[in-house]
Coordinates of C-alpha atoms in Angstrom, one line a residue:
X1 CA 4.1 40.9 -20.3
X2 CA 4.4 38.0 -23.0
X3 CA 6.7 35.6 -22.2
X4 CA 9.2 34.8 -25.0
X5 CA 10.2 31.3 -25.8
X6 CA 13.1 30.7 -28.1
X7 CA 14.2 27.3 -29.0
X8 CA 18.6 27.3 -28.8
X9 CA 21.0 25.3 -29.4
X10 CA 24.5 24.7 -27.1
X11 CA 27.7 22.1 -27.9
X12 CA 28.4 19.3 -25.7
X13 CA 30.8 16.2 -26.2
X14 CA 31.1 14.1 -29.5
X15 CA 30.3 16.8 -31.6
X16 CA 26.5 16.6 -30.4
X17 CA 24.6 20.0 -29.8
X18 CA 21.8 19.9 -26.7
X19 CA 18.5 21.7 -27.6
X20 CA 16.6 24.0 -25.1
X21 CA 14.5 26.1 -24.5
X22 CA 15.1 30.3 -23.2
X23 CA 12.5 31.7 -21.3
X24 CA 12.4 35.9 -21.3
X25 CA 11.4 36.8 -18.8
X26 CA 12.5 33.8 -16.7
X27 CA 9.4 31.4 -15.7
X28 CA 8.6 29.5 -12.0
X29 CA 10.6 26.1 -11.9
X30 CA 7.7 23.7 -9.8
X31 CA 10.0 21.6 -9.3
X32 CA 12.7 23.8 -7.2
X33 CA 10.2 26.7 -6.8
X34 CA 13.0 28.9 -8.0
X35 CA 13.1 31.1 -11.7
X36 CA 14.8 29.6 -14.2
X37 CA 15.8 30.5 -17.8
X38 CA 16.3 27.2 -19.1
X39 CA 13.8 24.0 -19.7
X40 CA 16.6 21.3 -21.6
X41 CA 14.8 18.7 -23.7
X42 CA 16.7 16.1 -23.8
X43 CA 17.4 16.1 -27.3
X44 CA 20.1 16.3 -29.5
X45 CA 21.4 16.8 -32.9
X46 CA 24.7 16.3 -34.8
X47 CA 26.4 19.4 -35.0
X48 CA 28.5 18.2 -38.5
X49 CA 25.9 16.2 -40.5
X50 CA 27.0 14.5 -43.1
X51 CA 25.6 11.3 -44.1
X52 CA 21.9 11.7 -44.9
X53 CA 20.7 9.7 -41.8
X54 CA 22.1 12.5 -39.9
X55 CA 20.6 15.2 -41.5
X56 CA 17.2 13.2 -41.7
X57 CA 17.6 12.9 -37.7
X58 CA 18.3 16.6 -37.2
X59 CA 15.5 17.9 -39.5
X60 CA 12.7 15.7 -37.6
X61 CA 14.5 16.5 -34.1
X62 CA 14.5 20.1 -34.9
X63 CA 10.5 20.3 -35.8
X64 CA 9.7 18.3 -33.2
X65 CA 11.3 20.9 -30.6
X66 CA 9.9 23.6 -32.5
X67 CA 6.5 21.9 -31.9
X68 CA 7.3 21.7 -28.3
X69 CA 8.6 25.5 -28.0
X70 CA 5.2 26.5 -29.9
X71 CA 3.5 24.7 -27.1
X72 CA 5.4 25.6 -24.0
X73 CA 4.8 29.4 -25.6
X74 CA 1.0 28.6 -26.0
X75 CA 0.1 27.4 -22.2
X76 CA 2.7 30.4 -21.1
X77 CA 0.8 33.1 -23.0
X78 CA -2.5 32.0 -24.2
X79 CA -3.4 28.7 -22.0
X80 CA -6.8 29.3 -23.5
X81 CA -5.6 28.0 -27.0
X82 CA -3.8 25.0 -25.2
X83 CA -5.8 21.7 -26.7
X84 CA -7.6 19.4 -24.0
X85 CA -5.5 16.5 -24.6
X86 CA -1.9 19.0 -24.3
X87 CA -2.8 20.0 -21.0
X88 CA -3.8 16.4 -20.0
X89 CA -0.6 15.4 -20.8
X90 CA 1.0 17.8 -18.9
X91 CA -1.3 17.0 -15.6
X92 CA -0.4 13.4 -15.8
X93 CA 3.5 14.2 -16.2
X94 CA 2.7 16.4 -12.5
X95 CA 1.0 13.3 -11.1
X96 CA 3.6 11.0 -12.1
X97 CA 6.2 13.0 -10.1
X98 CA 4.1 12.6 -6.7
X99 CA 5.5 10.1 -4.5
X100 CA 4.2 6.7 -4.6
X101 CA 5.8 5.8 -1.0
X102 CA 4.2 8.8 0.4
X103 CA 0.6 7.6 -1.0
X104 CA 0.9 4.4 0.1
X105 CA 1.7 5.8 3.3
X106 CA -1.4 7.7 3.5
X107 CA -3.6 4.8 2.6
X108 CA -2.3 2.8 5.4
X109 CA -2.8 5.5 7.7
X110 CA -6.7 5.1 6.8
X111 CA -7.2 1.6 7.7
X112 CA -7.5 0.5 11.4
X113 CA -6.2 -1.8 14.0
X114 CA -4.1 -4.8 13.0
X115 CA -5.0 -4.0 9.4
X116 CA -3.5 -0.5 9.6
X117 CA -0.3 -2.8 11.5
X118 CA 0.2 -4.8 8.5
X119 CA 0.3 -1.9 5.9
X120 CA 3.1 -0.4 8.3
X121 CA 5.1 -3.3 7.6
X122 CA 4.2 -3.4 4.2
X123 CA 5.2 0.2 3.9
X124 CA 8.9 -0.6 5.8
X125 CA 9.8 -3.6 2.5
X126 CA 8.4 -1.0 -0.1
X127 CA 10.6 1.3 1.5
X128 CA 13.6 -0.8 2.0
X129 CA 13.0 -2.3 -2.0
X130 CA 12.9 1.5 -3.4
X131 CA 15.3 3.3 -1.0
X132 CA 12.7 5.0 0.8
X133 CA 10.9 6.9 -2.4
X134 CA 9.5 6.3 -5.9
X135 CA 7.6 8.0 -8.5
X136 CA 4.3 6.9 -9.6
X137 CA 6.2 7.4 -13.2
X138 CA 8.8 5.7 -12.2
X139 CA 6.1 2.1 -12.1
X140 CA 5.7 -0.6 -14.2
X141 CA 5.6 -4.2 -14.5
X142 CA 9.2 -5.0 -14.5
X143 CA 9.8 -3.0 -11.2
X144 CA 6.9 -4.8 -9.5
X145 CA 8.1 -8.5 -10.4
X146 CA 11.8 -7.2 -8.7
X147 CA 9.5 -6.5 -5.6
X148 CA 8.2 -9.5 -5.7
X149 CA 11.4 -11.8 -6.0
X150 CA 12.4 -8.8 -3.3
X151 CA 9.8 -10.1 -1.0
X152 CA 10.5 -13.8 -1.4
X153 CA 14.4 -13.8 -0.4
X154 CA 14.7 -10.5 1.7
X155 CA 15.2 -10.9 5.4
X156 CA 12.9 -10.3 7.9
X157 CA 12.4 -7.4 9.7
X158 CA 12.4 -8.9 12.8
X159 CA 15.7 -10.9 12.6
X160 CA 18.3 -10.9 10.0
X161 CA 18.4 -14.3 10.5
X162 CA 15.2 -15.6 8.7
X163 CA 13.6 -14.9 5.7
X164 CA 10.5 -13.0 5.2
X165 CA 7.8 -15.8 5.5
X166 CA 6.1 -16.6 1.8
X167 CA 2.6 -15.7 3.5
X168 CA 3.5 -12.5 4.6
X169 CA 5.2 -11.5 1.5
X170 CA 1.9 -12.6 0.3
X171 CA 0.5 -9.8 2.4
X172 CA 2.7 -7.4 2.0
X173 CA 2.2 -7.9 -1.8
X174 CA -1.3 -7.9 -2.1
X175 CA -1.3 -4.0 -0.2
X176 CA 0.6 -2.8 -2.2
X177 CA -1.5 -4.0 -5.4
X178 CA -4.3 -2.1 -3.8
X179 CA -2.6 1.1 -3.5
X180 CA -2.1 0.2 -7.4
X181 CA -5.7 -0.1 -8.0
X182 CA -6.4 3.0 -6.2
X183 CA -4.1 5.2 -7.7
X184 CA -5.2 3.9 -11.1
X185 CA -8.6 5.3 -9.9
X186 CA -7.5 8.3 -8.7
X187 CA -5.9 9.5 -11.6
X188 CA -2.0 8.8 -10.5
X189 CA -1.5 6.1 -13.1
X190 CA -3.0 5.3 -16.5
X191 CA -2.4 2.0 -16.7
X192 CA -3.9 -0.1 -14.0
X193 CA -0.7 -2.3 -13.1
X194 CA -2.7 -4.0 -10.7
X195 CA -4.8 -6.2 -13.3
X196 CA -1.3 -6.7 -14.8
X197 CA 0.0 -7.9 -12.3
X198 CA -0.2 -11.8 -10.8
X199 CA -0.3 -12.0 -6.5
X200 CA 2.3 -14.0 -4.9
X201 CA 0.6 -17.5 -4.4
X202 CA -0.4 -18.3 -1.2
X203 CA 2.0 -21.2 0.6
X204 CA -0.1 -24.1 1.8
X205 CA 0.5 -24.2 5.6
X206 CA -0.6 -27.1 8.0
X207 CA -3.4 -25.8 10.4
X208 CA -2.6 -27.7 13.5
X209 CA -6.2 -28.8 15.5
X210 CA -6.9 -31.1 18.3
X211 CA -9.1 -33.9 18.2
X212 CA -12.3 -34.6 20.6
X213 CA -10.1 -36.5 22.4
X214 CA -7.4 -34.4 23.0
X215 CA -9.9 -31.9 23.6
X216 CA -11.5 -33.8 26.3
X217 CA -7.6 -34.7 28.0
X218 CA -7.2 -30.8 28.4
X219 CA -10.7 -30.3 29.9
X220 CA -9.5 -33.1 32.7
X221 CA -6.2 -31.5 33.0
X222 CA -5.4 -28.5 35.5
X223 CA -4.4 -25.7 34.4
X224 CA -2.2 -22.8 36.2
X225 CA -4.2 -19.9 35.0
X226 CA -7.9 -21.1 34.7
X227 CA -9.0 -18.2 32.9
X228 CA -6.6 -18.9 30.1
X229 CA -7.8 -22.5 30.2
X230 CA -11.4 -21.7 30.2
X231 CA -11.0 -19.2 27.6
X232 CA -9.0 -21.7 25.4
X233 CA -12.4 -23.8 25.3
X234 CA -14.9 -21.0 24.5
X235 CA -13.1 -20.8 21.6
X236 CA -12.8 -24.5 20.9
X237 CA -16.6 -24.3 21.3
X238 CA -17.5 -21.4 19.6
X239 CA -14.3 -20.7 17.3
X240 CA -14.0 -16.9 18.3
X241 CA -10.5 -15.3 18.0
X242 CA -8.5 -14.8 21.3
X243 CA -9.4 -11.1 20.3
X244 CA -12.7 -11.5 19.8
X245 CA -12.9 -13.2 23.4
X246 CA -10.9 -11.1 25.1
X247 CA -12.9 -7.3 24.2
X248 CA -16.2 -9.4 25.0
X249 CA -18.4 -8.0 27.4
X250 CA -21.6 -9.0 29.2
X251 CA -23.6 -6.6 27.6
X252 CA -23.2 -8.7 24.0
X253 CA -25.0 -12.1 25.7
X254 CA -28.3 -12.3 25.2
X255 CA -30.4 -15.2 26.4
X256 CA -33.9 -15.9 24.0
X257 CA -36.1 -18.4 25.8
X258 CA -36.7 -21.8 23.3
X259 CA -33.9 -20.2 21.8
X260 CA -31.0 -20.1 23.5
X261 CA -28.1 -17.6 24.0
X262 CA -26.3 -15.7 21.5
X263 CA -23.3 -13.2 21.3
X264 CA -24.2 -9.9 19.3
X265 CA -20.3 -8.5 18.7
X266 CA -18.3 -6.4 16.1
X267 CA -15.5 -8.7 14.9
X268 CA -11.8 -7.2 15.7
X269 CA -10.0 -8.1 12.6
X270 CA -13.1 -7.4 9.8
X271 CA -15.4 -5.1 11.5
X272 CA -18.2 -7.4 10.7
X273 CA -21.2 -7.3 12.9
X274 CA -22.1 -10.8 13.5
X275 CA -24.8 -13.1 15.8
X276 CA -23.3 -15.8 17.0
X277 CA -25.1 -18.7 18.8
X278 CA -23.2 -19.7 22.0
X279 CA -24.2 -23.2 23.4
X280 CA -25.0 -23.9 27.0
X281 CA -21.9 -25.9 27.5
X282 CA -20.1 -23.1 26.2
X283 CA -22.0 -20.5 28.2
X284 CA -20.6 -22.4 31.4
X285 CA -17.4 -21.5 31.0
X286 CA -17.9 -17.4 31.5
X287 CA -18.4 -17.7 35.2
X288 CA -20.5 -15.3 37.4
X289 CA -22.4 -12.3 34.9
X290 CA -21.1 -9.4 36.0
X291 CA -22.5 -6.0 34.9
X292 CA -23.4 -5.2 30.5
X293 CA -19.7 -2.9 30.6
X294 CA -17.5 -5.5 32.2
X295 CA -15.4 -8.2 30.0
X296 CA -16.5 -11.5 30.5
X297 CA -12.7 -12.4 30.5
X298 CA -11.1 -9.6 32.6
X299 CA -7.7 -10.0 32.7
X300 CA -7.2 -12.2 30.0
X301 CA -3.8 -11.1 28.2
X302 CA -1.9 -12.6 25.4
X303 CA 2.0 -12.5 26.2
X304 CA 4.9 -15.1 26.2
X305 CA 4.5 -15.5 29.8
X306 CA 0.8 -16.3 29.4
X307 CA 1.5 -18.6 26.6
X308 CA 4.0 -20.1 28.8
X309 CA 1.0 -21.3 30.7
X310 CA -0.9 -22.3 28.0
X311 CA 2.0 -24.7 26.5
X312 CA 2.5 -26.4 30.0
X313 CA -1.0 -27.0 30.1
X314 CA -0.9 -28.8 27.0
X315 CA 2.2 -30.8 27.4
X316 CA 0.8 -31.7 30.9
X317 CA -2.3 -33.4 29.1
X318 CA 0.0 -35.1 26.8
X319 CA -0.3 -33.6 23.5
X320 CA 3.2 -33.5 21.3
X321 CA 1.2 -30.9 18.8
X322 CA 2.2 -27.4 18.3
X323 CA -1.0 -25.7 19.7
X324 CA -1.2 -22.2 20.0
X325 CA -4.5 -20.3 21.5
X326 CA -5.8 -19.4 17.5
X327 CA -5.6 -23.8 17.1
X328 CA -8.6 -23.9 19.4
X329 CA -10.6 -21.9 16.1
X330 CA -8.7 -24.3 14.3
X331 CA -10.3 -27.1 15.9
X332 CA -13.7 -25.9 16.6
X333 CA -13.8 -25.4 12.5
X334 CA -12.5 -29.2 11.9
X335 CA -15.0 -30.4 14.6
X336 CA -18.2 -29.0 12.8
X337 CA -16.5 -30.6 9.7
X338 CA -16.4 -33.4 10.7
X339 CA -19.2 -33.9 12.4
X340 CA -21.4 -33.3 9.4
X341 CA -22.0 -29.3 9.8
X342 CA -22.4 -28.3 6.2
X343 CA -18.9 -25.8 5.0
X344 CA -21.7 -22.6 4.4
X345 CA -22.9 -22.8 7.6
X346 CA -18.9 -23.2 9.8
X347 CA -18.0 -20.1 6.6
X348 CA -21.0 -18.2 8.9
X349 CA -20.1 -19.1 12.1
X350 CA -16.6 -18.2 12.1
X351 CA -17.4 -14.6 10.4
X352 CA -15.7 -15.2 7.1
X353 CA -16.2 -13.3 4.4
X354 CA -14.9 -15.5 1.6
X355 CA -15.8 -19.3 1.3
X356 CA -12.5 -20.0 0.3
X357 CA -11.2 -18.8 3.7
X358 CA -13.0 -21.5 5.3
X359 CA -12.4 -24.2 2.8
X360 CA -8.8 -25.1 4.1
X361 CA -10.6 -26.9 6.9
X362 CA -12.4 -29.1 4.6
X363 CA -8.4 -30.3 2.9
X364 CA -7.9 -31.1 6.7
X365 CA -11.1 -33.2 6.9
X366 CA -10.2 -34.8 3.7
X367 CA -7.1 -35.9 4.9
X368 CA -8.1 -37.3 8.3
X369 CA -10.2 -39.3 5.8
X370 CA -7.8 -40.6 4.4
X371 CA -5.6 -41.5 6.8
X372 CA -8.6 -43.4 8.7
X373 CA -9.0 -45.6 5.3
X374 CA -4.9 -46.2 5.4
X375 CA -5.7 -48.0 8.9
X376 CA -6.9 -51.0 7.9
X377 CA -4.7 -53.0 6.1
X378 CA -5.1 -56.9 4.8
X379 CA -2.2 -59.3 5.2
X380 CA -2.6 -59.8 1.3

């Protein structure tokens, strides 16, 4: 049967009429799943017009419903007849219902590990910004730059007490401009917002390292868990992550005679399958081999009572810094530095993907620099 679609008219306030549409038989609502009758448009004419600006209006508001009526009538009946570029209009109005919260949510879901960890948190601002749900119709630029100032002054989840750091809003940012980019691939959005739209810039933060000598004071002091200490110093000597250390397992050592040894190992937080030359020095530190499956560092666990152990180490070989175990990367990057290693070759050797990553090291070698040159002073 041939569904009928007649274009009516019904009176509302200020002498305005509403124009909608009358389905017979009634047609399948998608949004409620229910039969409905009625499909208002949103558009109105005067019901007295007078002046000629009012009769102009209702003339072109009255053949542009007609047009739409002859259209929903079309796809209801004949969908055949329905032009290409109708009933791409119509799938993009369908995709810009879909939930952009709930895509975002199944991106993150994708990703692994700590990367999957940060989307979370991403996912719980985006939440908090849009009251738990958007549109992808509902985007545009001026909602994104609110989420950004959003980001800047909210409070962190953590405590009410602080504010979000700039460097994670950073982060949080930068996810949710790639669930930008991929729905503008997938089809969600026509408009790719993500070009449009500028990061946060990054905060410059102070990468605290120790020096040789400080170095050498914490090799010469004890230490109450000795696993901890040695482990600290692998990675002042080889600048692996504490995660990277602690999953390691003899099975990754090899030992290549005129060579040397080397650590074949997925990286934790890229994924990256890397080689990575371990010095001798730094190969004394593992203690006994035990068997390919077993970690080099069993037991070795990252928690505030460990780090407990790690500060009194420090403070007990008097250093005033604020070291944390990730400093010891720190310093084994500003070593190399310093020492002449070319910036390429420490990018390499601490698995990053971008130069750029690595080239915050070099702005601390430049500034040891100059301080060293502000030492000598003339009584001129």
């Amino acid at each position: 049967m041939a569904i009928k679609v007649t274009l009516r008219q019904k009176s509302i306030s200020k002498g305005r009429k509403s124009l909608y549409l009358d389905f017979y038989p009634p047609i399948l609502n998608t949004k409620t799943n229910k039969p409905t009758r009625r499909e208002f448009l949103g558009m109105y004419i005067q019901e007295k017009a007078k002046s000629p600006l009012d009769k102009q209006h209702n003339l072109e508001t009255l053949r542009l419903a007609e047009n739409i009526r002859q259209q929903r009538e079309n796809f209801l009946n004949k969908p055949e007849i329905y032009s290409e570029y109708e009933k791409e209009k119509l799938n993009l109005k369908k995709q810009g219902e879909k939930s952009f919260i709930e895509y975002f949510e199944n991106l993150g879901d994708k990703r692994n590990g700590s990367n999957n960890d940060n989307w979370g948190a991403a996912l719980n601002y985006l939440k908090k910004f849009t009251g738990n749900d958007i549109k992808f119709a509902d985007l545009n630029e001026s909602l994104l730059e609110n989420l950004k100032e959003f980001l800047l002054t909210t409070k962190s989840n953590r405590s009410n007490k602080t504010t979000l750091s700039q460097n994670s809003a950073v982060s949080y940012f930068n996810k949710v401009k790639a669930a930008l980019r991929q729905a503008h691939k997938d089809g969600y959005i026509q408009t790719d917002l993500n070009a449009k739209i500028q990061p946060i810039k990054e905060a410059e933060t102070r990468r605290e390292y120790l020096t040789l000598e400080e170095l050498n004071a914490l090799v010469k002091t004890p230490c109450q868990n000795d696993l901890l200490k040695r482990a600290a110093l692998f990675s002042a000597l080889t600048g692996l992550r504490f995660s990277d250390i602690e999953k390691m397992t003899w099975g990754e050592l090899e030992y290549i005679a005129g060579q040397g040894y080397n650590l074949n190992f997925n990286q934790k937080k890229t994924k990256g399958v890397e080689v990575l030359p371990i010095s001798e020095q730094a190969y004394s530190l593992l203690g006994e081999q035990g068997k390919p499956d077993t970690k080099v560092f069993e037991g070795l666990k990252y928690s505030a009572y460990h780090n407990k152990h790690l500060f009194q180490w420090i403070g007990a070989a008097g250093i005033t810094k604020n070291i944390t175990f990730h400093c010891f990367r720190h310093t084994y990057a500003t070593l190399q530095l310093q020492n002449g290693t070319d910036i390429y070759t420490v990018s390499k050797m601490l698995g990053h993907k971008d130069l750029k990553t690595t080239q915050v090291y070099a702005k601390i070698v430049d500034e040891a620099k100059r301080t060293a040159a502000d030492k000598i002073k003339l009584d001129l």
